[in-house]
Amino acid sequence: MNRLLDTGLERLTAMLLQMGKVAEEAVRISIESFMTGVDVYERVEQLSDTLVRMNVDVEDKAFELIAKYQPVASDLRIIKSYIKISNDLERYGRYAWDISFIHKRLANFEKCEDPLAIIEEMGEKVISMVQVSIEALKTHNSELARKLIETENEVDALYFRHLDHSTEMPMSSRCLITNTLVVRYLERIADHATYIGESIIYIATGEKVVLR
Amino acid sequence: MPVKIETKDLTVSFGDVDAIKNVSMEIFTNRVTAIIGPSGCGKSTLIKSFNRMNDLVSNVKITGQVLLDGENIYGTNYDVVTLRKKVGMIFQKPNPFPKSIYDNVAYGPRIHGIHKKEILDKIVEENLKKAALWHEVSDRLNSSAMDLSGGQQQRLCIARALAVEPEVILMDEPCSALDPIATAKIEGLIRTLSRDYTIVVVTHNMQQAARVSDYTAFLYLGKLIEYGLTKDVFENPQNDLTEKYLTGKFG
Ligand SMILES: Nc1ncnc2c1ncn2[C@@H]1O[C@H](COP(=O)(O)OP(=O)(O)OP(=O)(O)O)[C@@H](O)[C@H]1O
Ligand SMILES: [Mg+2]
C-alpha cells in the first residue's frame, strides 16, 4: 500500500543520497589532491556550496513532511535522522573545503620532511569511512554502520600520534601548521562519519548509541 | 508508580466471540492512558470492563480479574454502586439529559442525597469550572442542555461525571463527534484533569493519543500487543504490528 507520506520519504531519500555523492567526491578529491599537490580548491568550493544549499532543501522537505503527516515510529526516526545526516554530509563538504584551502594557502612540500605519511594513512581511512557511511545510509544497514567505530578508533589513534610527534618534529612551522590542520579536519570528517553511523543504527533499531 | 486499575488475565467473550483475550495490564494513578487499535479490536469492551458496563449484555462471559485499588470489582461482595461512583464514563456522542444545564450537573449529587440549594449551587459551579465550561454558560444555567453545541455538551457530560467525585474517568472516543476547536478544548481538559483523576481514553486518532496520554496500549484482535510510555511506543514501538498500525501500513 502506498501512503501519501511514502512519496515524500522517497524524495527525501533521493535528496540525501545525492548529497552523499557530492560529499564523497568533495572529500575524496580534496584528500587525493593534497597528496599529489594538485590545487582543487575551486572545484571543492563548488561542491561544498552545493551541499550547503542541499542541506537547506533537505531540512525544508523534512519539516514539510512532519507538518503534513505527523509521522511516528520508524517514519519519525527516519525523518529526524535524515535532518542530522544531511548536516553531517554538509560538514563533510566543509572540511573538504578546509583541506583544499589549506593546501592552496599554506602547503609547500619541498621544505617538509616526511610530512605526508600520516596524512596518507588517515586520508585513506577517512575516505573509506565516508564511503561506508553513505553505503550504510542507502540500505539503513546498522551492521555496516557499527563497523565505522573500528576505523574511527584508528583515525583517532593516528590523530593523537601526530599531535604527540609534532611537538618534537624538527620541521618548519609552516609544514607543522599545514599538517596539523589537515589532520584535524580529517579527524572531524571521521567523527561525522561516525555520527551518520549512529543515526543509521537509530533508524534501524531505535537504539540511541554513541559510537565514540 | 501507584496502580489504580489492574487487569489480570482478563477475557471477555460475547457468545463465542472473544472480544478481549487474556489481557493483563496496570493503569497508573493520575496518568492518562490511551487505548488504540483498529475497529473491532476490543477497545470499548476493555474500557467498559473497568466499570462493569459489559455486564448489561446478555450473552457476556467474563473471566480473570479487574482490580480497582487492589479490590476485584467482579468479586461477589463488590458494590456496583460504589464502583460506578468511583469510575465515571464519557461516551463518543455527548449524551446530556434533556434537562437544564444545572440539573445535568446536579443530577448525580441529588441521587447521592444532596438537596440543599447552596451546596448544589456550589457543586454545579465548581464542576462546570473544572470542565472549562463555566464561563460559557454561567448566565444561562437554567436553559436546556440540548441547546449547547456538541463540544459544550461533551464538556457538560464531563462536568456531570465529575460532580459525583469519581477517581477514574473512562472516555470512549470523546472527541470523534467534535470539530477541531472543540477537540482541542477536550484534549486540554484531559491534561488538566489528569492532575486529580486517573483517565483512560479510547481514541482512533493517533496524534490525539500522542498528545494527551502518558501511556499507550495497543490492542489487536482482543490482545494487548504493546503497552508502555506513549513517548516510547510512538518513537520506537517494539512490536511489528504496532509499528505497522501507527505508520498506517496495516492490512
Ligand atoms: N454486545 C455485543 N455483542 C456481541 N458482540 C460484541 C458486543 N460488543 C462487542 N462485540 C464484539 O466484540 C469485538 C470488540 O468490539 P468493541 O466494540 O470492543 O471494539 P472497538 O475496538 O471498540 O471497535 P470500534 O473502534 O469500532 O469502536 C467485536 O468483534 C464486536 O463485534
Ligand atoms: Mg469502540
mmCIF file of C-alpha atoms and ligand atoms in Angstrom, chain B residues 14-15 17-20 37-46 48 54 57 59 92 172-173 202 204 219, ligand 1:
data_model
loop_
_atom_site.group_PDB
_atom_site.id
_atom_site.type_symbol
_atom_site.label_atom_id
_atom_site.label_comp_id
_atom_site.label_asym_id
_atom_site.label_seq_id
_atom_site.Cartn_x
_atom_site.Cartn_y
_atom_site.Cartn_z
ATOM 1 C CA PHE B 14 -19.823 -12.363 23.699
ATOM 2 C CA GLY B 15 -21.244 -15.769 22.786
ATOM 3 C CA VAL B 17 -16.519 -14.211 20.156
ATOM 4 C CA ASP B 18 -13.579 -13.406 22.444
ATOM 5 C CA ALA B 19 -13.548 -9.616 22.376
ATOM 6 C CA ILE B 20 -10.741 -9.374 24.964
ATOM 7 C CA GLY B 37 -6.188 -0.194 17.818
ATOM 8 C CA PRO B 38 -8.231 -0.908 14.719
ATOM 9 C CA SER B 39 -12.025 -1.003 14.746
ATOM 10 C CA GLY B 40 -13.394 -4.067 16.486
ATOM 11 C CA CYS B 41 -10.149 -4.880 18.336
ATOM 12 C CA GLY B 42 -11.894 -4.622 21.711
ATOM 13 C CA LYS B 43 -11.121 -1.105 22.926
ATOM 14 C CA SER B 44 -14.668 -0.330 24.038
ATOM 15 C CA THR B 45 -15.045 -3.773 25.563
ATOM 16 C CA LEU B 46 -11.848 -3.319 27.575
ATOM 17 C CA LYS B 48 -16.258 -0.969 29.729
ATOM 18 C CA ASN B 54 -20.336 -5.197 29.854
ATOM 19 C CA VAL B 57 -25.024 -7.597 27.713
ATOM 20 C CA ASN B 59 -24.512 -13.367 26.459
ATOM 21 C CA GLN B 92 -18.419 9.172 21.907
ATOM 22 C CA ASP B 172 -14.604 6.229 24.688
ATOM 23 C CA GLU B 173 -13.677 8.331 21.652
ATOM 24 C CA VAL B 202 -10.017 5.268 23.740
ATOM 25 C CA HIS B 204 -8.885 6.373 16.819
ATOM 26 C CA LEU B 219 -4.876 -3.744 21.141
HETATM 27 N N1 LIG C 1 -22.740 -6.563 22.759
HETATM 28 C C1 LIG C 1 -22.032 -7.309 21.929
HETATM 29 N N2 LIG C 1 -22.477 -8.463 21.467
HETATM 30 C C2 LIG C 1 -21.748 -9.244 20.644
HETATM 31 N N3 LIG C 1 -20.526 -8.925 20.215
HETATM 32 C C3 LIG C 1 -19.998 -7.773 20.630
HETATM 33 C C4 LIG C 1 -20.710 -6.893 21.506
HETATM 34 N N4 LIG C 1 -19.925 -5.816 21.751
HETATM 35 C C5 LIG C 1 -18.797 -6.009 21.068
HETATM 36 N N5 LIG C 1 -18.816 -7.175 20.393
HETATM 37 C C6 LIG C 1 -17.751 -7.713 19.547
HETATM 38 O O1 LIG C 1 -16.534 -7.651 20.285
HETATM 39 C C7 LIG C 1 -15.466 -7.222 19.463
HETATM 40 C C8 LIG C 1 -14.852 -5.964 20.032
HETATM 41 O O2 LIG C 1 -15.782 -4.893 19.959
HETATM 42 P P1 LIG C 1 -15.506 -3.460 20.564
HETATM 43 O O3 LIG C 1 -16.750 -2.674 20.452
HETATM 44 O O4 LIG C 1 -14.892 -3.594 21.902
HETATM 45 O O5 LIG C 1 -14.391 -2.926 19.544
HETATM 46 P P2 LIG C 1 -13.728 -1.467 19.423
HETATM 47 O O6 LIG C 1 -12.258 -1.679 19.412
HETATM 48 O O7 LIG C 1 -14.291 -0.559 20.449
HETATM 49 O O8 LIG C 1 -14.178 -1.004 17.967
HETATM 50 P P3 LIG C 1 -14.506 0.478 17.409
HETATM 51 O O9 LIG C 1 -13.178 1.106 17.221
HETATM 52 O O10 LIG C 1 -15.179 0.220 16.111
HETATM 53 O O11 LIG C 1 -15.365 1.173 18.414
HETATM 54 C C9 LIG C 1 -16.052 -7.067 18.074
HETATM 55 O O12 LIG C 1 -15.814 -8.241 17.360
HETATM 56 C C10 LIG C 1 -17.517 -6.867 18.323
HETATM 57 O O13 LIG C 1 -18.280 -7.325 17.233
#
